[in-house]
């Protein structure tokens, strides 16, 4: 698979998995988030914490973040940039993301955070799933700059 371009059909199937992840996060659906990851899936969150099997994996990550207060009304917007063959098989997708929120009670609209995702997706029983998700913040202190 290395060096092989991803077909349009496979690319779309991978994008649908990534969209289901975002929908699960934005609607508070822990099971929906978990269903987008391999059983041994690892998530590195925006704080740098690595949610592997000993830390609860994708379920631990989703449960932690979806239990935080003030999540209602938040949405992620994602722009996929690159799909490249991953060294261990599957594909690595690099994307930008931004999280926005509309607090209806206070009529406040705000950008909560933004960053990049690097998702390693593999095919398991005919379905594309995330084996690893790296969520990196993107701000004046953390954005990777060439040179």
Short mmCIF file of C-alpha atoms in Angstrom, two decimals:
data_model
loop_
_atom_site.label_atom_id
_atom_site.label_comp_id
_atom_site.label_asym_id
_atom_site.label_seq_id
_atom_site.Cartn_x
_atom_site.Cartn_y
_atom_site.Cartn_z
CA UNK A 1 0.00 0.00 0.00
CA UNK A 2 2.94 2.38 0.59
CA UNK A 3 3.33 4.73 -2.34
CA UNK A 4 -0.09 3.74 -3.71
CA UNK A 5 -2.47 6.65 -4.14
CA UNK A 6 -5.80 6.23 -2.37
CA UNK A 7 -8.77 5.64 -4.68
CA UNK A 8 -11.62 8.14 -4.64
CA UNK A 9 -13.92 5.50 -3.15
CA UNK A 10 -11.50 4.69 -0.32
CA UNK A 11 -10.81 8.40 0.28
CA UNK A 12 -14.53 9.05 0.63
CA UNK A 13 -14.95 6.10 3.00
CA UNK A 14 -12.09 7.43 5.16
CA UNK A 15 -13.61 10.94 5.15
CA UNK A 16 -16.95 9.49 6.25
CA UNK A 17 -15.27 7.83 9.24
CA UNK A 18 -13.64 11.13 10.17
CA UNK A 19 -16.99 12.93 9.78
CA UNK A 20 -18.69 10.37 12.06
CA UNK A 21 -16.00 11.06 14.69
CA UNK A 22 -16.68 14.83 14.55
CA UNK A 23 -20.45 14.28 14.65
CA UNK A 24 -20.03 12.03 17.70
CA UNK A 25 -17.92 14.64 19.48
CA UNK A 26 -20.31 17.48 18.65
CA UNK A 27 -23.45 15.57 19.68
CA UNK A 28 -21.96 14.00 22.82
CA UNK A 29 -22.18 10.45 21.46
CA UNK A 30 -19.42 8.50 23.21
CA UNK A 31 -20.38 5.23 21.48
CA UNK A 32 -20.33 7.00 18.12
CA UNK A 33 -16.79 8.26 18.76
CA UNK A 34 -15.60 4.84 19.93
CA UNK A 35 -17.11 3.22 16.80
CA UNK A 36 -14.76 5.26 14.58
CA UNK A 37 -11.63 3.82 16.21
CA UNK A 38 -9.92 0.44 16.17
CA UNK A 39 -10.17 -1.50 19.47
CA UNK A 40 -6.51 -0.65 20.13
CA UNK A 41 -6.89 2.92 18.90
CA UNK A 42 -4.86 5.70 20.51
CA UNK A 43 -5.81 9.37 20.79
CA UNK A 44 -3.33 12.11 21.64
CA UNK A 45 -5.50 15.00 22.81
CA UNK A 46 -5.04 18.74 22.49
CA UNK A 47 -3.25 18.86 25.88
CA UNK A 48 -0.72 16.24 24.77
CA UNK A 49 -2.18 13.41 26.87
CA UNK A 50 -1.96 10.03 25.12
CA UNK A 51 -5.12 7.95 25.53
CA UNK A 52 -3.81 4.43 24.92
CA UNK A 53 -5.26 1.20 26.35
CA UNK A 54 -3.89 1.90 29.84
CA UNK A 55 -5.51 5.38 29.83
CA UNK A 56 -8.85 4.10 28.53
CA UNK A 57 -8.23 4.48 24.79
CA UNK A 58 -10.81 6.19 22.61
CA UNK A 59 -13.56 5.53 25.16
CA UNK A 60 -11.56 7.18 27.94
CA UNK A 61 -10.78 10.16 25.72
CA UNK A 62 -14.39 10.63 24.59
CA UNK A 63 -15.82 10.14 28.08
CA UNK A 64 -13.39 12.69 29.53
CA UNK A 65 -13.92 15.41 26.93
CA UNK A 66 -17.64 14.90 26.47
CA UNK A 67 -18.17 15.14 30.25
CA UNK A 68 -16.61 18.61 30.47
CA UNK A 69 -19.05 21.45 31.19
CA UNK A 70 -20.12 23.99 28.58
CA UNK A 71 -19.84 21.71 25.52
CA UNK A 72 -23.42 22.20 24.31
CA UNK A 73 -23.63 24.31 21.15
CA UNK A 74 -20.05 23.61 20.00
CA UNK A 75 -19.20 22.43 16.49
CA UNK A 76 -16.03 21.31 14.81
CA UNK A 77 -15.34 22.35 11.24
CA UNK A 78 -12.72 20.26 9.46
CA UNK A 79 -10.75 20.77 6.25
CA UNK A 80 -8.87 17.71 5.04
CA UNK A 81 -5.54 18.66 3.47
CA UNK A 82 -3.54 15.53 2.63
CA UNK A 83 -4.07 11.77 2.40
CA UNK A 84 -0.79 9.84 2.32
CA UNK A 85 0.10 6.18 2.63
CA UNK A 86 1.06 5.40 6.24
CA UNK A 87 4.30 3.53 6.88
CA UNK A 88 2.58 0.71 8.79
CA UNK A 89 -0.25 0.35 6.29
CA UNK A 90 -3.43 2.31 5.80
CA UNK A 91 -3.47 6.06 5.23
CA UNK A 92 -2.58 9.17 7.20
CA UNK A 93 -4.93 12.15 6.83
CA UNK A 94 -3.77 15.63 7.84
CA UNK A 95 -6.55 18.16 8.45
CA UNK A 96 -7.21 21.57 9.94
CA UNK A 97 -9.99 21.85 12.54
CA UNK A 98 -11.68 24.69 14.34
CA UNK A 99 -14.14 24.43 17.22
CA UNK A 100 -16.75 27.16 17.45
CA UNK A 101 -19.57 27.63 19.93
CA UNK A 102 -22.78 29.61 20.13
CA UNK A 103 -23.97 30.18 23.69
CA UNK A 104 -27.65 30.93 23.00
CA UNK A 105 -28.41 32.11 26.54
CA UNK A 106 -25.72 34.83 26.46
CA UNK A 107 -25.91 35.19 22.65
CA UNK A 108 -22.12 34.75 22.49
CA UNK A 109 -20.42 33.26 19.47
CA UNK A 110 -16.75 32.33 19.76
CA UNK A 111 -13.90 30.32 18.33
CA UNK A 112 -13.06 27.93 21.15
CA UNK A 113 -9.88 26.43 19.71
CA UNK A 114 -8.27 25.41 16.45
CA UNK A 115 -5.56 23.07 15.36
CA UNK A 116 -4.64 20.14 13.18
CA UNK A 117 -5.49 16.46 13.16
CA UNK A 118 -3.23 13.68 11.96
CA UNK A 119 -5.37 10.55 11.66
CA UNK A 120 -3.94 7.15 10.79
CA UNK A 121 -6.75 5.08 9.31
CA UNK A 122 -6.69 1.35 8.64
CA UNK A 123 -9.25 -1.00 7.14
CA UNK A 124 -10.73 -3.51 9.61
CA UNK A 125 -13.31 -6.01 8.38
CA UNK A 126 -14.01 -3.81 5.35
CA UNK A 127 -14.43 -0.59 7.35
CA UNK A 128 -11.99 2.32 7.67
CA UNK A 129 -11.25 3.13 11.32
CA UNK A 130 -8.83 5.41 13.12
CA UNK A 131 -5.89 3.57 14.64
CA UNK A 132 -4.32 6.79 15.88
CA UNK A 133 -5.62 10.34 16.17
CA UNK A 134 -3.27 13.19 17.01
CA UNK A 135 -5.04 16.42 17.95
CA UNK A 136 -2.63 19.35 17.97
CA UNK A 137 -3.47 22.90 19.02
CA UNK A 138 -2.67 25.64 16.53
CA UNK A 139 -1.90 29.04 17.99
CA UNK A 140 0.92 31.57 18.01
CA UNK A 141 2.97 29.40 20.37
CA UNK A 142 2.33 25.95 18.85
CA UNK A 143 1.91 26.28 15.09
CA UNK A 144 4.68 24.59 13.14
CA UNK A 145 6.45 27.17 11.02
CA UNK A 146 8.94 26.33 8.27
CA UNK A 147 12.31 27.91 8.88
#
